[in-house]
C-alpha cells in the first residue's frame, strides 16, 4: 500500500485528536472506557508521542508518573488517579490494596506491581527533542534520578542469583498479559475460583480478551502479594510466578544504555557509570541464558520451576532493540520472522504477530496470543534496522500504518489478511496507537 502525503497528514491529524481526547489532568488514559487510569508503559510511549506535538504535556505525563513512585523505588503499573471510573475497571484499587505496604504513596492508590521499564529510552527521546535543553535541565536531572532508583530497585530485589536478569512476579508486569508462555506456569497449580464481575468484557468482546479461568490466576497472584504486604522477599519465597522475560529485560537494557548517555549529557557521570554496568550485566544475562538455538530466538525462563519456556513470540526478538544480539543470532531471527512461523503458511501476513502461527495457542484475535501490537512493531523495527535488515523494518512500520488506515486506531490487529478479520480489536481510539503513528511517520 502506498501512502501519499495527504493520507499521512490525515493520519497525523487523527493521532493528535486521539491523544487530546484521552488527555486527563496531567496524564493520558490508554483508552477512555476500557482503561480509565494511568499505566506505566503506555505513559512512556504516549509521552514520546506528546513530545512531537506538545512538550509540556510530554514532561507532565512523566512527572505525574514519578509522583506515584514507591519509597523503595518501584514505579507502579497502574495509578488510580480518581475513584469514579472504578466502576469501569476491575480489579480496582481496593482489590490491589497498595496500602498493604508502608512503601506505597499515601496520596494516591496504585497497584503493587510494575511494568516494562521504558522510561530510560523515553527520557532520552524527550531530551533529544527539546528545543531549549538548558531550560529543562532540572526536570531531566530529577527524572533520571527517579529512574535510577527504579532500576536499582529492580536489580536489588528481582535478581536473586545476580545474573543481570530481573524477574517479573505477575503476568501483568510483562505488559503481555495472557502470553501463551504462562500457560505452563498455570498448568502446575490451580487458582481458586473468585467471585467477581469482569468489566473489560463490557467494553470488548470476550473472544478478544483473556479467559475467565486466566483471570482467576491473575487475581490469585495479586491476593497472595497483597497478603505479603508487598514485601519483596516474602513474595519471592511464596509466589508461583517468577519469570525472566526477554522483553522486560531487553527494555531494561536499552533504557540503561540511553540513560548512560543522558546522564553524561546532564553532567551526572557517576550515574552514567552505573547505567553502563547494568547494561553490560543484563546484556550478558540475556545472551547466556535466554537464547533458544532450536527456536532461533530469545525466550523465557521460569525461575520458580527452573525451566526454559519456548514459544515463538514477537517479544523474543526484543534483544535486537537493545543491540545485544550477535550478528549470527540476528541473522537467525531475521530468517525466523520471515518464515511461516510469523508470516503464515502463504508468507503473506502482517508483521509481527505477538505469538507465532506454529504455537498451539495461536489465536489471531485474542489479545497477546496472536494479534499485532503497534508499540511492539515500533521497537522491533528499530531493532531490525539497527542490524541492517531494512526491509523487515520497513514492513513492520508500514503494516502498522496500513492497519490503522484500514481498520482504525485499535489496541491490536489480526496478523491474517482476510475479509474474516477486516476490523481492529480491543479498545478503540487507543493512545499508544496514536503515539506510535506519530513516531513512525516522523
Ligand atoms: C493491558 O493490561 C491491563 C492490565 O494491566 C488489562 O488488560 O486490564 C495490557 O495490554 C498492558 O500491556 C497495557 O499496559 C494495559 C493498558 O493499555 O492494558
PDB file of C-alpha atoms in Angstrom, residues 37-221:
ATOM      1  CA  UNK A  37      -6.333   5.316  34.662  1.00  0.00           C
ATOM      2  CA  UNK A  38      -2.608   5.856  34.082  1.00  0.00           C
ATOM      3  CA  UNK A  39      -0.483   2.849  33.029  1.00  0.00           C
ATOM      4  CA  UNK A  40       3.312   2.928  33.229  1.00  0.00           C
ATOM      5  CA  UNK A  41       4.496   1.773  29.820  1.00  0.00           C
ATOM      6  CA  UNK A  42       1.531   3.300  27.996  1.00  0.00           C
ATOM      7  CA  UNK A  43       2.532   6.626  29.547  1.00  0.00           C
ATOM      8  CA  UNK A  44       6.083   6.162  28.324  1.00  0.00           C
ATOM      9  CA  UNK A  45       5.111   5.603  24.675  1.00  0.00           C
ATOM     10  CA  UNK A  46       2.448   8.275  24.832  1.00  0.00           C
ATOM     11  CA  UNK A  47       4.885  10.784  26.292  1.00  0.00           C
ATOM     12  CA  UNK A  48       7.164  10.296  23.259  1.00  0.00           C
ATOM     13  CA  UNK A  49       4.144  10.978  21.035  1.00  0.00           C
ATOM     14  CA  UNK A  50       3.269  14.097  23.021  1.00  0.00           C
ATOM     15  CA  UNK A  51       6.855  15.340  22.754  1.00  0.00           C
ATOM     16  CA  UNK A  52       6.340  15.766  18.997  1.00  0.00           C
ATOM     17  CA  UNK A  53       3.255  17.943  19.412  1.00  0.00           C
ATOM     18  CA  UNK A  54       3.166  19.336  22.981  1.00  0.00           C
ATOM     19  CA  UNK A  55       6.361  19.103  25.013  1.00  0.00           C
ATOM     20  CA  UNK A  56       4.732  20.432  28.163  1.00  0.00           C
ATOM     21  CA  UNK A  57       2.301  17.503  28.248  1.00  0.00           C
ATOM     22  CA  UNK A  58       5.127  15.059  27.480  1.00  0.00           C
ATOM     23  CA  UNK A  59       7.014  16.168  30.592  1.00  0.00           C
ATOM     24  CA  UNK A  60       3.894  16.414  32.749  1.00  0.00           C
ATOM     25  CA  UNK A  61       2.841  12.860  31.824  1.00  0.00           C
ATOM     26  CA  UNK A  62       6.122  11.580  33.285  1.00  0.00           C
ATOM     27  CA  UNK A  63       6.102  13.919  36.250  1.00  0.00           C
ATOM     28  CA  UNK A  64       2.697  12.520  37.221  1.00  0.00           C
ATOM     29  CA  UNK A  65       4.093   9.008  36.961  1.00  0.00           C
ATOM     30  CA  UNK A  66       7.132   9.816  39.126  1.00  0.00           C
ATOM     31  CA  UNK A  67       4.745  11.327  41.667  1.00  0.00           C
ATOM     32  CA  UNK A  68       3.472   7.798  42.413  1.00  0.00           C
ATOM     33  CA  UNK A  69       6.908   6.177  42.812  1.00  0.00           C
ATOM     34  CA  UNK A  70       7.111   3.914  45.851  1.00  0.00           C
ATOM     35  CA  UNK A  71       9.658   4.568  48.597  1.00  0.00           C
ATOM     36  CA  UNK A  72      11.656   1.515  47.514  1.00  0.00           C
ATOM     37  CA  UNK A  73      11.962   2.991  44.000  1.00  0.00           C
ATOM     38  CA  UNK A  74       9.297   0.889  42.266  1.00  0.00           C
ATOM     39  CA  UNK A  75       7.196   2.778  39.719  1.00  0.00           C
ATOM     40  CA  UNK A  76       3.772   1.143  39.796  1.00  0.00           C
ATOM     41  CA  UNK A  77       1.959  -0.295  36.812  1.00  0.00           C
ATOM     42  CA  UNK A  78      -1.385   1.482  37.331  1.00  0.00           C
ATOM     43  CA  UNK A  79      -2.018   4.757  39.145  1.00  0.00           C
ATOM     44  CA  UNK A  80      -5.655   5.084  40.145  1.00  0.00           C
ATOM     45  CA  UNK A  81      -5.894   8.869  39.977  1.00  0.00           C
ATOM     46  CA  UNK A  82      -9.570   9.027  40.786  1.00  0.00           C
ATOM     47  CA  UNK A  83     -12.236   6.777  42.182  1.00  0.00           C
ATOM     48  CA  UNK A  84     -15.218   7.194  39.910  1.00  0.00           C
ATOM     49  CA  UNK A  85     -14.027   5.204  36.862  1.00  0.00           C
ATOM     50  CA  UNK A  86     -13.512   2.200  39.138  1.00  0.00           C
ATOM     51  CA  UNK A  87     -16.979   1.137  38.083  1.00  0.00           C
ATOM     52  CA  UNK A  88     -15.484   0.701  34.630  1.00  0.00           C
ATOM     53  CA  UNK A  89     -12.421  -1.348  35.554  1.00  0.00           C
ATOM     54  CA  UNK A  90     -11.663  -4.465  37.523  1.00  0.00           C
ATOM     55  CA  UNK A  91      -9.644  -5.342  39.568  1.00  0.00           C
ATOM     56  CA  UNK A  92      -9.932  -1.920  41.182  1.00  0.00           C
ATOM     57  CA  UNK A  93      -7.673  -0.042  43.598  1.00  0.00           C
ATOM     58  CA  UNK A  94      -9.320  -1.752  46.552  1.00  0.00           C
ATOM     59  CA  UNK A  95      -8.511  -5.229  45.308  1.00  0.00           C
ATOM     60  CA  UNK A  96      -4.881  -4.295  44.657  1.00  0.00           C
ATOM     61  CA  UNK A  97      -4.703  -2.693  48.122  1.00  0.00           C
ATOM     62  CA  UNK A  98      -1.411  -0.840  47.764  1.00  0.00           C
ATOM     63  CA  UNK A  99      -1.859   0.462  51.315  1.00  0.00           C
ATOM     64  CA  UNK A 100      -0.864  -3.052  52.492  1.00  0.00           C
ATOM     65  CA  UNK A 101       2.708  -1.791  52.040  1.00  0.00           C
ATOM     66  CA  UNK A 102       4.223   1.078  54.056  1.00  0.00           C
ATOM     67  CA  UNK A 103       6.296   1.889  50.992  1.00  0.00           C
ATOM     68  CA  UNK A 104       3.370   2.840  48.761  1.00  0.00           C
ATOM     69  CA  UNK A 105       2.470   6.511  48.209  1.00  0.00           C
ATOM     70  CA  UNK A 106      -0.029   7.975  50.674  1.00  0.00           C
ATOM     71  CA  UNK A 107      -1.707  10.495  48.369  1.00  0.00           C
ATOM     72  CA  UNK A 108      -2.746   8.119  45.584  1.00  0.00           C
ATOM     73  CA  UNK A 109      -3.593   4.426  45.188  1.00  0.00           C
ATOM     74  CA  UNK A 110      -1.622   2.252  42.843  1.00  0.00           C
ATOM     75  CA  UNK A 111      -1.108  -1.405  42.058  1.00  0.00           C
ATOM     76  CA  UNK A 112       1.652  -3.256  43.900  1.00  0.00           C
ATOM     77  CA  UNK A 113       3.497  -4.286  40.757  1.00  0.00           C
ATOM     78  CA  UNK A 114       5.374  -2.622  37.914  1.00  0.00           C
ATOM     79  CA  UNK A 115       5.590  -2.788  34.082  1.00  0.00           C
ATOM     80  CA  UNK A 116       8.350  -2.819  31.428  1.00  0.00           C
ATOM     81  CA  UNK A 117      10.933  -0.129  32.313  1.00  0.00           C
ATOM     82  CA  UNK A 118      10.609   2.015  29.188  1.00  0.00           C
ATOM     83  CA  UNK A 119      11.314   5.337  30.902  1.00  0.00           C
ATOM     84  CA  UNK A 120      15.051   5.409  30.166  1.00  0.00           C
ATOM     85  CA  UNK A 121      14.725   5.412  26.393  1.00  0.00           C
ATOM     86  CA  UNK A 122      11.662   7.636  26.682  1.00  0.00           C
ATOM     87  CA  UNK A 123      13.606  10.294  28.596  1.00  0.00           C
ATOM     88  CA  UNK A 124      16.467  10.292  26.123  1.00  0.00           C
ATOM     89  CA  UNK A 125      13.967  10.715  23.272  1.00  0.00           C
ATOM     90  CA  UNK A 126      12.277  13.638  25.027  1.00  0.00           C
ATOM     91  CA  UNK A 127      15.600  15.314  25.816  1.00  0.00           C
ATOM     92  CA  UNK A 128      16.848  14.982  22.238  1.00  0.00           C
ATOM     93  CA  UNK A 129      13.633  16.609  21.033  1.00  0.00           C
ATOM     94  CA  UNK A 130      13.820  19.592  23.406  1.00  0.00           C
ATOM     95  CA  UNK A 131      14.404  22.884  21.638  1.00  0.00           C
ATOM     96  CA  UNK A 132      15.673  24.656  24.757  1.00  0.00           C
ATOM     97  CA  UNK A 133      17.561  21.911  26.611  1.00  0.00           C
ATOM     98  CA  UNK A 134      19.121  24.303  29.155  1.00  0.00           C
ATOM     99  CA  UNK A 135      15.713  25.422  30.368  1.00  0.00           C
ATOM    100  CA  UNK A 136      14.671  21.926  31.408  1.00  0.00           C
ATOM    101  CA  UNK A 137      17.907  20.559  32.887  1.00  0.00           C
ATOM    102  CA  UNK A 138      16.381  20.351  36.375  1.00  0.00           C
ATOM    103  CA  UNK A 139      13.437  18.330  35.125  1.00  0.00           C
ATOM    104  CA  UNK A 140      15.708  15.854  33.313  1.00  0.00           C
ATOM    105  CA  UNK A 141      18.190  15.538  36.189  1.00  0.00           C
ATOM    106  CA  UNK A 142      15.416  14.784  38.626  1.00  0.00           C
ATOM    107  CA  UNK A 143      13.735  12.372  36.176  1.00  0.00           C
ATOM    108  CA  UNK A 144      16.980  10.461  35.564  1.00  0.00           C
ATOM    109  CA  UNK A 145      17.470  10.119  39.323  1.00  0.00           C
ATOM    110  CA  UNK A 146      13.944   8.727  39.706  1.00  0.00           C
ATOM    111  CA  UNK A 147      14.557   6.141  37.007  1.00  0.00           C
ATOM    112  CA  UNK A 148      17.935   5.332  38.545  1.00  0.00           C
ATOM    113  CA  UNK A 149      16.115   4.479  41.802  1.00  0.00           C
ATOM    114  CA  UNK A 150      13.627   2.389  39.831  1.00  0.00           C
ATOM    115  CA  UNK A 151      16.343   0.328  38.129  1.00  0.00           C
ATOM    116  CA  UNK A 152      18.231  -0.002  41.418  1.00  0.00           C
ATOM    117  CA  UNK A 153      15.050  -1.395  42.964  1.00  0.00           C
ATOM    118  CA  UNK A 154      14.789  -3.946  40.144  1.00  0.00           C
ATOM    119  CA  UNK A 155      18.394  -5.140  40.431  1.00  0.00           C
ATOM    120  CA  UNK A 156      18.334  -5.231  44.229  1.00  0.00           C
ATOM    121  CA  UNK A 157      15.021  -7.047  44.598  1.00  0.00           C
ATOM    122  CA  UNK A 158      14.450  -9.026  41.407  1.00  0.00           C
ATOM    123  CA  UNK A 159      17.801 -10.615  40.577  1.00  0.00           C
ATOM    124  CA  UNK A 160      18.373 -13.158  43.369  1.00  0.00           C
ATOM    125  CA  UNK A 161      21.134 -15.037  41.524  1.00  0.00           C
ATOM    126  CA  UNK A 162      22.938 -11.917  40.378  1.00  0.00           C
ATOM    127  CA  UNK A 163      22.522 -12.876  36.717  1.00  0.00           C
ATOM    128  CA  UNK A 164      21.706  -9.402  35.424  1.00  0.00           C
ATOM    129  CA  UNK A 165      18.205 -10.718  34.642  1.00  0.00           C
ATOM    130  CA  UNK A 166      15.357  -9.332  36.693  1.00  0.00           C
ATOM    131  CA  UNK A 167      12.209 -11.368  37.197  1.00  0.00           C
ATOM    132  CA  UNK A 168       8.577 -10.376  36.929  1.00  0.00           C
ATOM    133  CA  UNK A 169       6.252 -11.654  39.669  1.00  0.00           C
ATOM    134  CA  UNK A 170       2.885 -11.108  37.995  1.00  0.00           C
ATOM    135  CA  UNK A 171       1.950 -11.703  34.355  1.00  0.00           C
ATOM    136  CA  UNK A 172       0.713  -8.102  34.148  1.00  0.00           C
ATOM    137  CA  UNK A 173       4.260  -6.898  34.836  1.00  0.00           C
ATOM    138  CA  UNK A 174       5.245  -8.247  31.413  1.00  0.00           C
ATOM    139  CA  UNK A 175       2.717  -5.967  29.695  1.00  0.00           C
ATOM    140  CA  UNK A 176       1.853  -9.010  27.541  1.00  0.00           C
ATOM    141  CA  UNK A 177      -0.882 -10.201  29.843  1.00  0.00           C
ATOM    142  CA  UNK A 178      -2.159 -13.543  28.524  1.00  0.00           C
ATOM    143  CA  UNK A 179       1.007 -14.530  26.660  1.00  0.00           C
ATOM    144  CA  UNK A 180       0.933 -18.279  25.952  1.00  0.00           C
ATOM    145  CA  UNK A 181       4.215 -18.725  27.815  1.00  0.00           C
ATOM    146  CA  UNK A 182       2.417 -18.539  31.167  1.00  0.00           C
ATOM    147  CA  UNK A 183       0.173 -21.489  30.304  1.00  0.00           C
ATOM    148  CA  UNK A 184       2.825 -23.891  31.549  1.00  0.00           C
ATOM    149  CA  UNK A 185       3.053 -21.969  34.829  1.00  0.00           C
ATOM    150  CA  UNK A 186      -0.725 -22.081  35.334  1.00  0.00           C
ATOM    151  CA  UNK A 187      -0.733 -25.808  34.486  1.00  0.00           C
ATOM    152  CA  UNK A 188       1.346 -26.532  37.584  1.00  0.00           C
ATOM    153  CA  UNK A 189      -1.298 -25.431  40.107  1.00  0.00           C
ATOM    154  CA  UNK A 190      -4.958 -24.454  40.383  1.00  0.00           C
ATOM    155  CA  UNK A 191      -6.054 -20.979  41.377  1.00  0.00           C
ATOM    156  CA  UNK A 192      -9.178 -20.570  43.497  1.00  0.00           C
ATOM    157  CA  UNK A 193     -12.325 -19.507  41.657  1.00  0.00           C
ATOM    158  CA  UNK A 194     -13.081 -15.911  42.556  1.00  0.00           C
ATOM    159  CA  UNK A 195     -16.500 -14.387  42.658  1.00  0.00           C
ATOM    160  CA  UNK A 196     -16.137 -11.180  40.662  1.00  0.00           C
ATOM    161  CA  UNK A 197     -17.665  -9.268  37.787  1.00  0.00           C
ATOM    162  CA  UNK A 198     -15.297  -8.516  34.938  1.00  0.00           C
ATOM    163  CA  UNK A 199     -15.542  -5.048  33.442  1.00  0.00           C
ATOM    164  CA  UNK A 200     -13.256  -5.494  30.425  1.00  0.00           C
ATOM    165  CA  UNK A 201     -15.844  -7.651  28.669  1.00  0.00           C
ATOM    166  CA  UNK A 202     -18.387  -4.803  28.941  1.00  0.00           C
ATOM    167  CA  UNK A 203     -16.217  -2.877  26.505  1.00  0.00           C
ATOM    168  CA  UNK A 204     -14.596  -5.581  24.363  1.00  0.00           C
ATOM    169  CA  UNK A 205     -15.921  -8.914  23.153  1.00  0.00           C
ATOM    170  CA  UNK A 206     -14.899 -11.820  25.357  1.00  0.00           C
ATOM    171  CA  UNK A 207     -13.279 -13.598  22.382  1.00  0.00           C
ATOM    172  CA  UNK A 208     -10.625 -10.844  22.233  1.00  0.00           C
ATOM    173  CA  UNK A 209      -9.718 -10.943  25.932  1.00  0.00           C
ATOM    174  CA  UNK A 210      -8.129 -13.405  28.404  1.00  0.00           C
ATOM    175  CA  UNK A 211     -10.409 -16.181  29.650  1.00  0.00           C
ATOM    176  CA  UNK A 212     -12.222 -16.136  32.985  1.00  0.00           C
ATOM    177  CA  UNK A 213     -10.030 -19.013  34.138  1.00  0.00           C
ATOM    178  CA  UNK A 214      -6.935 -16.937  33.371  1.00  0.00           C
ATOM    179  CA  UNK A 215      -8.349 -14.076  35.431  1.00  0.00           C
ATOM    180  CA  UNK A 216      -8.521 -16.351  38.478  1.00  0.00           C
ATOM    181  CA  UNK A 217      -4.748 -16.763  38.245  1.00  0.00           C
ATOM    182  CA  UNK A 218      -4.221 -13.020  37.836  1.00  0.00           C
ATOM    183  CA  UNK A 219      -6.390 -12.314  40.886  1.00  0.00           C
ATOM    184  CA  UNK A 220      -4.733 -15.020  42.903  1.00  0.00           C
ATOM    185  CA  UNK A 221      -1.246 -13.579  42.315  1.00  0.00           C
TER     186      UNK A 221
END
